[in-house]
Every structure is written in C-alpha cells, then in structure tokens.
N, CA and C atoms as an extended XYZ file, in Angstrom:
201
Properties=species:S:1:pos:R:3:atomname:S:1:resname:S:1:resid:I:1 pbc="F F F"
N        95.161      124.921       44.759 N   UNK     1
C        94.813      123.693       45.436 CA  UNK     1
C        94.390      122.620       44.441 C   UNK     1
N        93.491      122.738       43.190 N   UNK     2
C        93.115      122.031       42.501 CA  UNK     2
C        94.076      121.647       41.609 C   UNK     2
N        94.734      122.103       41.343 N   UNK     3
C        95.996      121.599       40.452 CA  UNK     3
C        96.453      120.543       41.424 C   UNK     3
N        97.252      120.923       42.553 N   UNK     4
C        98.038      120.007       43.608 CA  UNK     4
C        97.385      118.723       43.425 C   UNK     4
N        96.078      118.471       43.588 N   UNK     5
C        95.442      117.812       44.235 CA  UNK     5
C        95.196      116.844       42.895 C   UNK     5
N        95.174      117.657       41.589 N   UNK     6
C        95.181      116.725       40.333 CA  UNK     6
C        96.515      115.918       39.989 C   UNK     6
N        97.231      116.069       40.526 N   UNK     7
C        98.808      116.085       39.946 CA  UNK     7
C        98.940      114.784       41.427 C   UNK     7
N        98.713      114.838       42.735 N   UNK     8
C        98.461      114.205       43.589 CA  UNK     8
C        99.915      114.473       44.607 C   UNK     8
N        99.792      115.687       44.524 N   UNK     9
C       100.838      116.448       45.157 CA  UNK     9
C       100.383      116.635       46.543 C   UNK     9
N       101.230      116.630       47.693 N   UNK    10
C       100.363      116.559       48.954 CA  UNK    10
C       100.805      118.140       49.821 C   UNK    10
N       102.182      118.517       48.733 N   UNK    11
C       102.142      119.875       50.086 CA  UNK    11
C       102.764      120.543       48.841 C   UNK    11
N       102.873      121.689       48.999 N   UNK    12
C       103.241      123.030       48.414 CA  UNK    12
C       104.472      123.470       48.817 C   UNK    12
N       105.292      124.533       48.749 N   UNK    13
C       106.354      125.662       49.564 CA  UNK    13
C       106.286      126.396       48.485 C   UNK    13
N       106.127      127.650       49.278 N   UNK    14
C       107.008      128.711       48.346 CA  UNK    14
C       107.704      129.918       49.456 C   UNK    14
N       108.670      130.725       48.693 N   UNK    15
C       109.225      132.063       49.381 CA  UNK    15
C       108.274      132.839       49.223 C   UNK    15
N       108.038      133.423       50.581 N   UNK    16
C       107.326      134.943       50.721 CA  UNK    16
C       108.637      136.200       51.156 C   UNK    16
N       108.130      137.323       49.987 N   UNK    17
C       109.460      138.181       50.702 CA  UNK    17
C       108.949      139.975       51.206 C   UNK    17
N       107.595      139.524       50.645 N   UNK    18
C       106.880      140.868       51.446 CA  UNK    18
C       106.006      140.275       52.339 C   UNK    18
N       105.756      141.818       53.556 N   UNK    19
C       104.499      141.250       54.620 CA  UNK    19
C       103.592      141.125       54.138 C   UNK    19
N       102.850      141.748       52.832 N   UNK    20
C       102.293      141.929       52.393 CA  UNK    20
C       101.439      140.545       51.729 C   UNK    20
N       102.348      139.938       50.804 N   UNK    21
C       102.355      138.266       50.386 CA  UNK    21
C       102.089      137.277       51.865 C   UNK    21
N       103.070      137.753       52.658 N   UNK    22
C       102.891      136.725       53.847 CA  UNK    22
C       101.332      136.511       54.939 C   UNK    22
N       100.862      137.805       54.788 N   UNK    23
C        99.618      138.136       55.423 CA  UNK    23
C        98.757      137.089       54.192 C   UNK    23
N        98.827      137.542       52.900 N   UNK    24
C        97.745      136.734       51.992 CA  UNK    24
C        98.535      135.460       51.857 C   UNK    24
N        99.025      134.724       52.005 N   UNK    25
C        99.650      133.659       52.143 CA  UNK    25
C        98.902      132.788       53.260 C   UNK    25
N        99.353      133.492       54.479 N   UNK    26
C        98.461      133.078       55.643 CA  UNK    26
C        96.941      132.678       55.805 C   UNK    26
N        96.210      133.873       54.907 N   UNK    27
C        94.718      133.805       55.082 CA  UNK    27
C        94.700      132.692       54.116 C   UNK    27
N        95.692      132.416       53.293 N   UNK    28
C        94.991      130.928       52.345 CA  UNK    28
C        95.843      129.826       52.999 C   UNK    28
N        96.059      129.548       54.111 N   UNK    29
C        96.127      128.144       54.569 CA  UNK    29
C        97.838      127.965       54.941 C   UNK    29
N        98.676      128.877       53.963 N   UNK    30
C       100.191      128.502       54.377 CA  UNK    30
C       100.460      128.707       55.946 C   UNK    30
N       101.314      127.919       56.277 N   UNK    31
C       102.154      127.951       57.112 CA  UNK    31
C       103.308      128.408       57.324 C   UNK    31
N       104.191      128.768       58.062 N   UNK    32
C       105.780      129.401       58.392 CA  UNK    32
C       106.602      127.941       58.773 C   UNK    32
N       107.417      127.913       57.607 N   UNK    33
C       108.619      127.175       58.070 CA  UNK    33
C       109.768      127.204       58.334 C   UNK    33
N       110.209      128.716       58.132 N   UNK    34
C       111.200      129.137       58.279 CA  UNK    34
C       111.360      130.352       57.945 C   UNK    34
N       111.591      131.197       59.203 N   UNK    35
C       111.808      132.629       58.856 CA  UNK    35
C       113.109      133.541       58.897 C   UNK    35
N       113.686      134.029       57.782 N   UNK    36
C       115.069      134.917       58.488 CA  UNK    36
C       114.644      136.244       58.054 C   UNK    36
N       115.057      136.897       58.945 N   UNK    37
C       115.377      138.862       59.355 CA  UNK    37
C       116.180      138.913       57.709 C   UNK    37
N       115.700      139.851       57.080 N   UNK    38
C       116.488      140.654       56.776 CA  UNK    38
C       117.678      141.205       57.079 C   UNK    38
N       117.780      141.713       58.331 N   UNK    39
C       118.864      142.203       58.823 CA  UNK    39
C       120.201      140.917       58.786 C   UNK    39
N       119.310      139.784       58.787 N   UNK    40
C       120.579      139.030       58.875 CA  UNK    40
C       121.281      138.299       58.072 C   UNK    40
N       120.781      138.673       57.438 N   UNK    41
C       121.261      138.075       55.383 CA  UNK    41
C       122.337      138.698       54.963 C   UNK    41
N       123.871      138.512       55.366 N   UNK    42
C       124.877      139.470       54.973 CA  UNK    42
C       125.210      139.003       53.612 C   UNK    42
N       125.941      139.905       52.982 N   UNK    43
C       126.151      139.231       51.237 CA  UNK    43
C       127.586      139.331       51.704 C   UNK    43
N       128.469      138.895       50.647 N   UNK    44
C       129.655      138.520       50.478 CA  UNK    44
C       130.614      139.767       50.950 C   UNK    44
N       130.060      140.660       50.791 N   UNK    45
C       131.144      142.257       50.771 CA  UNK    45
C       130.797      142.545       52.490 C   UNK    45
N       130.074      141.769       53.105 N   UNK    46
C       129.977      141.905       54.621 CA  UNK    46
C       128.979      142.828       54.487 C   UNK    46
N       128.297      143.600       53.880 N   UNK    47
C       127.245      144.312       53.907 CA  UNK    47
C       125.563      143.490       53.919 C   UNK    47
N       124.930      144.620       54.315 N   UNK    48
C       123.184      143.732       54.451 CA  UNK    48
C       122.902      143.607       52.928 C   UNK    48
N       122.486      142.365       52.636 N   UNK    49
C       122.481      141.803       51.191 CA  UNK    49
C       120.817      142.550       51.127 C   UNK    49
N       119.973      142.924       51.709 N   UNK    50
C       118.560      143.371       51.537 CA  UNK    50
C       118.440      144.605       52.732 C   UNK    50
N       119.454      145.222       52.320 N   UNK    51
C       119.464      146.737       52.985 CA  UNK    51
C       117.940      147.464       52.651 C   UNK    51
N       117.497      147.397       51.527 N   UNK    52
C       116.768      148.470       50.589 CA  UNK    52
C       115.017      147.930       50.532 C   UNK    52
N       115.264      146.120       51.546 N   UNK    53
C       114.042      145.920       51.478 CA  UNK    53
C       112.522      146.143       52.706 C   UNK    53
N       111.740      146.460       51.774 N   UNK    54
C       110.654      147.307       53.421 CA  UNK    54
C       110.085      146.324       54.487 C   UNK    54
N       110.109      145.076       53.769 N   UNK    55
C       109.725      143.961       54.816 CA  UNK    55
C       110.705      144.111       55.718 C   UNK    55
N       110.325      143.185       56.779 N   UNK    56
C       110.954      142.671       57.746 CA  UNK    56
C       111.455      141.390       57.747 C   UNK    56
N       111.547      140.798       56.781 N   UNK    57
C       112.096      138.869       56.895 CA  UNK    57
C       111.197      138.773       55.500 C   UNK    57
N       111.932      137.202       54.902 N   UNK    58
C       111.353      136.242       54.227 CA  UNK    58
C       111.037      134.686       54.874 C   UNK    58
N       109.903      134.732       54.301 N   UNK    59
C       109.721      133.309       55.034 CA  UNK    59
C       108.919      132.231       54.347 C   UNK    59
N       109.643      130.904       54.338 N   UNK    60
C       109.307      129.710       53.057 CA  UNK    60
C       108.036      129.224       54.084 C   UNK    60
N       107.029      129.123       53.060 N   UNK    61
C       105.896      128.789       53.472 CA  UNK    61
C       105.321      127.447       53.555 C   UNK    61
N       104.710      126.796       53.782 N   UNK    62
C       103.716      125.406       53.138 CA  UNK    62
C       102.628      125.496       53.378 C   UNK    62
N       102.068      124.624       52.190 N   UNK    63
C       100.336      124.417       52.798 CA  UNK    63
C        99.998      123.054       52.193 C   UNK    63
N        99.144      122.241       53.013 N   UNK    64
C        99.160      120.428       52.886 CA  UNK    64
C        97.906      121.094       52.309 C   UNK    64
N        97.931      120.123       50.778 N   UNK    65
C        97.128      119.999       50.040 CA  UNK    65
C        95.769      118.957       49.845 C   UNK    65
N        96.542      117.747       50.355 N   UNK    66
C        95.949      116.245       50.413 CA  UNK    66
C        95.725      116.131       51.856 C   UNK    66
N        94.567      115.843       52.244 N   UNK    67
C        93.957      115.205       53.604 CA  UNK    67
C        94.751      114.200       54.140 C   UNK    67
C-alpha cells in the first residue's frame, strides 16, 4: 500500500492462481474481477491447459489504493 500510495498509484491488479493466495488476497482488501474455472482454460491440443492444478480457478484481483 505504501509504495502505491508514494508513486500516486490509485489501484493495484494482480493474478491469483491458488485458493490459498486468493483467501490472503481477500483478507488484505483485494477484490475479484474476474474469475475463470480451470476446467475451462483449454490449450491448443484441445486438452485442459491446467489439468494438474489443485485450485479451482484463477482470479485477477484489485485493491484501490488512493481514497
């Protein structure tokens, strides 16, 4: 936050790709702006491009920095 706020940056994003990140993400202020399934991320060969991952979805976050 203190960086943002030196720099005079007013919002943040980043990718969350575990629940794990997304839960501590949450408790510090981010928001959900967009969430996709896993399941639905096909890669090029028609297969699940994140077969192997334990989450359930990634999801790009924000959090407003500046009042």
């Amino acid at each position: 936050d203190d960086i943002g706020k030196a720099y005079d940056i007013e919002y943040t994003s980043t990718c969350f790709t575990s629940t794990t990140s997304q839960a501590i993400a949450e408790k510090a202020g981010f928001k959900t702006v967009l969430e996709i399934p896993y399941d639905d991320i096909i890669g090029p060969d028609g297969k699940l491009a994140f077969e192997k991952c334990s989450g359930k979805s990634v999801k790009i976050m924000e959090k407003k920095l500046k009042n």
